[in-house]
Amino acid sequence: MNGSSAEERYRALRAQLRPGVGLIAVSKTRTAAEIMELYALGQRDFGENRVQELIAKAEQLPKDIRWHLIGQLQTNKVRAVLPYVHLIHSVDREKLLDVLEAEAHRLGKKVDVLLERHIASEESKAGLDAAELEAMFTGFEAGRYPSLRLKGLMGMASFTDNEAQIRAEFSGLKREFDQGVERGLGWTELSMGMSSDYLLAMECGSTLIRVGTALFGPRAQPQ
Ligand SMILES: *Cc1c(COP(=O)(O)O)cnc(C)c1O
């Protein structure tokens, strides 16, 4: 991205998108002006990892932006964020599903969610293990979350140069996604791929890539 403008980076990335893959511009730490530059080029899906930042930007920026919450969600922030959020990618525990259901019901709203699966080798990364995921399916199949729409899975690969490892992690998630389709979960979205690995993620079947640095340049504060 040496010397290239945001517009050039955006057009180059759009040209790489496989058919059916959606691009979420990850705008955490970016200013309203930086977001509006991509908005003017037609981008409508933006991702934030903090609730307060998402709400502040949603209130200030055009109403047809679709805001994706991609970071950890605390149960005490669910009520505040629901009116603004288009898709929550980071559901990582049952308690959060229960609170989401209660608040969505209260608002009389259907809320779209992805379940975040732990696929990386790093323990530090968030996400559900296989048994926790299975428990959540059981809850959905039992009709416990009538106000939530289970749209798919999200995952983050390991932070490594080892392409074979990343491919194995993405492919494993894709298999679980396909198993969910066979099971009749009716989901359609597989959110995987960031600046460093979105090409691999698309090869492995991603339907939503979440790209920050490759669009906006390096972040001042690593998050
Ligand atoms: C920050 C972030 C991204 C984007 O990361 P880049 O490397 O800047 O593309 C994607 N997904 C999640 C969950 C993030 O927190």
mmCIF file of C-alpha atoms in Angstrom, residues 32-187:
data_model
loop_
_atom_site.group_PDB
_atom_site.id
_atom_site.type_symbol
_atom_site.label_atom_id
_atom_site.label_comp_id
_atom_site.label_asym_id
_atom_site.label_seq_id
_atom_site.Cartn_x
_atom_site.Cartn_y
_atom_site.Cartn_z
ATOM 1 C CA ALA A 32 -15.688 9.968 10.463
ATOM 2 C CA ALA A 33 -13.885 11.595 7.532
ATOM 3 C CA GLU A 34 -11.987 8.377 6.750
ATOM 4 C CA ILE A 35 -15.236 6.420 6.843
ATOM 5 C CA MET A 36 -16.994 8.955 4.621
ATOM 6 C CA GLU A 37 -14.257 8.631 2.030
ATOM 7 C CA LEU A 38 -15.196 4.966 1.536
ATOM 8 C CA TYR A 39 -18.894 5.726 1.899
ATOM 9 C CA ALA A 40 -18.611 8.111 -1.036
ATOM 10 C CA LEU A 41 -17.186 5.225 -3.088
ATOM 11 C CA GLY A 42 -20.216 3.093 -2.276
ATOM 12 C CA GLN A 43 -19.129 1.173 0.831
ATOM 13 C CA ARG A 44 -22.015 0.607 3.286
ATOM 14 C CA ASP A 45 -20.816 -2.145 5.651
ATOM 15 C CA PHE A 46 -18.482 -1.034 8.429
ATOM 16 C CA GLY A 47 -17.157 -2.973 11.425
ATOM 17 C CA GLU A 48 -16.390 -1.763 14.933
ATOM 18 C CA ASN A 49 -15.097 -3.691 17.916
ATOM 19 C CA ARG A 50 -16.249 -1.325 20.675
ATOM 20 C CA VAL A 51 -19.847 -0.548 21.483
ATOM 21 C CA GLN A 52 -19.320 3.096 22.488
ATOM 22 C CA GLU A 53 -17.404 3.837 19.307
ATOM 23 C CA LEU A 54 -19.998 2.094 17.143
ATOM 24 C CA ILE A 55 -22.848 4.092 18.706
ATOM 25 C CA ALA A 56 -21.024 7.424 18.456
ATOM 26 C CA LYS A 57 -20.264 6.857 14.782
ATOM 27 C CA ALA A 58 -23.734 5.525 13.973
ATOM 28 C CA GLU A 59 -25.314 8.647 15.444
ATOM 29 C CA GLN A 60 -23.062 10.948 13.481
ATOM 30 C CA LEU A 61 -22.879 9.175 10.111
ATOM 31 C CA PRO A 62 -25.442 8.341 7.378
ATOM 32 C CA LYS A 63 -28.312 6.105 8.458
ATOM 33 C CA ASP A 64 -27.917 3.655 5.596
ATOM 34 C CA ILE A 65 -24.570 2.425 6.934
ATOM 35 C CA ARG A 66 -24.780 -1.162 8.188
ATOM 36 C CA TRP A 67 -22.769 -1.428 11.412
ATOM 37 C CA HIS A 68 -21.207 -4.768 12.293
ATOM 38 C CA LEU A 69 -20.084 -5.462 15.841
ATOM 39 C CA ILE A 70 -16.975 -7.626 15.607
ATOM 40 C CA GLY A 71 -15.524 -7.270 19.122
ATOM 41 C CA GLN A 72 -16.443 -8.683 22.494
ATOM 42 C CA LEU A 73 -19.878 -7.637 23.697
ATOM 43 C CA GLN A 74 -20.536 -7.225 27.401
ATOM 44 C CA THR A 75 -24.043 -8.082 28.502
ATOM 45 C CA ASN A 76 -24.515 -4.651 30.101
ATOM 46 C CA LYS A 77 -23.998 -2.978 26.692
ATOM 47 C CA VAL A 78 -26.501 -5.078 24.753
ATOM 48 C CA ARG A 79 -29.427 -2.731 25.337
ATOM 49 C CA ALA A 80 -27.470 0.305 24.139
ATOM 50 C CA VAL A 81 -26.120 -1.259 20.954
ATOM 51 C CA LEU A 82 -29.154 -3.122 19.613
ATOM 52 C CA PRO A 83 -30.845 -0.128 17.979
ATOM 53 C CA TYR A 84 -27.715 0.523 15.892
ATOM 54 C CA VAL A 85 -26.230 -2.807 14.990
ATOM 55 C CA HIS A 86 -26.885 -4.713 11.745
ATOM 56 C CA LEU A 87 -25.067 -7.961 12.587
ATOM 57 C CA ILE A 88 -23.284 -9.113 15.742
ATOM 58 C CA HIS A 89 -20.334 -11.336 14.769
ATOM 59 C CA SER A 90 -18.974 -12.052 18.220
ATOM 60 C CA VAL A 91 -21.462 -14.103 20.230
ATOM 61 C CA ASP A 92 -19.155 -16.212 22.361
ATOM 62 C CA ARG A 93 -21.165 -17.415 25.356
ATOM 63 C CA GLU A 94 -24.630 -18.623 26.240
ATOM 64 C CA LYS A 95 -25.276 -15.899 28.786
ATOM 65 C CA LEU A 96 -24.872 -13.334 26.018
ATOM 66 C CA LEU A 97 -27.463 -15.132 23.871
ATOM 67 C CA ASP A 98 -29.921 -15.046 26.753
ATOM 68 C CA VAL A 99 -29.443 -11.304 27.259
ATOM 69 C CA LEU A 100 -29.651 -10.647 23.505
ATOM 70 C CA GLU A 101 -32.899 -12.595 23.342
ATOM 71 C CA ALA A 102 -34.395 -10.709 26.274
ATOM 72 C CA GLU A 103 -33.450 -7.282 24.912
ATOM 73 C CA ALA A 104 -34.453 -8.075 21.329
ATOM 74 C CA HIS A 105 -37.814 -9.319 22.592
ATOM 75 C CA ARG A 106 -38.250 -6.156 24.626
ATOM 76 C CA LEU A 107 -37.613 -4.047 21.504
ATOM 77 C CA GLY A 108 -39.877 -6.245 19.390
ATOM 78 C CA LYS A 109 -36.975 -6.665 17.019
ATOM 79 C CA LYS A 110 -35.291 -9.573 15.239
ATOM 80 C CA VAL A 111 -31.541 -9.475 15.792
ATOM 81 C CA ASP A 112 -29.037 -11.154 13.478
ATOM 82 C CA VAL A 113 -26.107 -12.927 15.107
ATOM 83 C CA LEU A 114 -23.066 -15.025 14.254
ATOM 84 C CA LEU A 115 -21.491 -17.422 16.717
ATOM 85 C CA GLU A 116 -17.757 -16.887 17.176
ATOM 86 C CA ARG A 117 -15.817 -20.119 17.016
ATOM 87 C CA HIS A 118 -12.315 -20.429 18.469
ATOM 88 C CA ILE A 119 -10.139 -21.742 15.624
ATOM 89 C CA ALA A 120 -6.719 -20.199 16.327
ATOM 90 C CA SER A 121 -3.870 -21.825 18.208
ATOM 91 C CA GLU A 122 -3.611 -18.832 20.553
ATOM 92 C CA GLU A 123 -5.574 -19.297 23.756
ATOM 93 C CA SER A 124 -5.951 -15.537 23.997
ATOM 94 C CA LYS A 125 -8.337 -15.355 21.065
ATOM 95 C CA ALA A 126 -12.047 -15.425 21.828
ATOM 96 C CA GLY A 127 -14.589 -17.960 20.695
ATOM 97 C CA LEU A 128 -16.530 -21.098 21.449
ATOM 98 C CA ASP A 129 -15.173 -24.613 21.488
ATOM 99 C CA ALA A 130 -17.042 -27.441 19.738
ATOM 100 C CA ALA A 131 -19.013 -28.497 22.812
ATOM 101 C CA GLU A 132 -20.129 -24.937 23.588
ATOM 102 C CA LEU A 133 -21.185 -24.470 19.986
ATOM 103 C CA GLU A 134 -23.208 -27.678 20.104
ATOM 104 C CA ALA A 135 -24.953 -26.513 23.271
ATOM 105 C CA MET A 136 -25.972 -23.315 21.494
ATOM 106 C CA PHE A 137 -27.361 -25.207 18.490
ATOM 107 C CA THR A 138 -29.445 -27.235 20.882
ATOM 108 C CA GLY A 139 -30.807 -24.020 22.378
ATOM 109 C CA PHE A 140 -31.724 -22.634 18.968
ATOM 110 C CA GLU A 141 -33.292 -25.912 17.875
ATOM 111 C CA ALA A 142 -35.330 -25.982 21.087
ATOM 112 C CA GLY A 143 -36.761 -22.567 20.218
ATOM 113 C CA ARG A 144 -35.086 -20.766 23.080
ATOM 114 C CA TYR A 145 -34.176 -17.672 21.000
ATOM 115 C CA PRO A 146 -37.235 -16.668 18.968
ATOM 116 C CA SER A 147 -36.021 -13.063 18.603
ATOM 117 C CA LEU A 148 -32.563 -13.979 17.288
ATOM 118 C CA ARG A 149 -31.706 -15.078 13.765
ATOM 119 C CA LEU A 150 -28.682 -17.350 13.625
ATOM 120 C CA LYS A 151 -26.961 -16.226 10.416
ATOM 121 C CA GLY A 152 -23.706 -18.163 10.640
ATOM 122 C CA LEU A 153 -20.240 -18.451 12.121
ATOM 123 C CA MET A 154 -17.271 -16.152 12.636
ATOM 124 C CA GLY A 155 -13.647 -17.029 13.289
ATOM 125 C CA MET A 156 -10.164 -15.560 13.467
ATOM 126 C CA ALA A 157 -7.186 -17.590 12.296
ATOM 127 C CA SER A 158 -3.874 -17.739 14.150
ATOM 128 C CA PHE A 159 -1.469 -14.845 13.840
ATOM 129 C CA THR A 160 1.211 -16.682 11.877
ATOM 130 C CA ASP A 161 3.028 -16.766 8.529
ATOM 131 C CA ASN A 162 2.267 -20.458 8.247
ATOM 132 C CA GLU A 163 -0.190 -20.508 5.381
ATOM 133 C CA ALA A 164 -0.946 -24.223 5.740
ATOM 134 C CA GLN A 165 -2.015 -23.668 9.329
ATOM 135 C CA ILE A 166 -4.298 -20.752 8.454
ATOM 136 C CA ARG A 167 -5.801 -22.742 5.604
ATOM 137 C CA ALA A 168 -6.461 -25.684 7.923
ATOM 138 C CA GLU A 169 -8.171 -23.402 10.455
ATOM 139 C CA PHE A 170 -10.385 -21.726 7.855
ATOM 140 C CA SER A 171 -11.219 -25.044 6.184
ATOM 141 C CA GLY A 172 -12.206 -26.530 9.526
ATOM 142 C CA LEU A 173 -14.576 -23.643 10.145
ATOM 143 C CA LYS A 174 -16.037 -24.005 6.666
ATOM 144 C CA ARG A 175 -16.726 -27.696 7.378
ATOM 145 C CA GLU A 176 -18.600 -26.781 10.550
ATOM 146 C CA PHE A 177 -20.511 -24.158 8.611
ATOM 147 C CA ASP A 178 -21.507 -26.730 5.975
ATOM 148 C CA GLN A 179 -22.542 -29.188 8.681
ATOM 149 C CA GLY A 180 -24.831 -26.492 10.068
ATOM 150 C CA VAL A 181 -26.390 -26.059 6.630
ATOM 151 C CA GLU A 182 -26.980 -29.818 6.394
ATOM 152 C CA ARG A 183 -28.489 -29.768 9.841
ATOM 153 C CA GLY A 184 -31.048 -27.244 8.654
ATOM 154 C CA LEU A 185 -29.872 -24.269 10.694
ATOM 155 C CA GLY A 186 -30.712 -22.093 7.693
ATOM 156 C CA TRP A 187 -27.646 -19.955 8.013
#
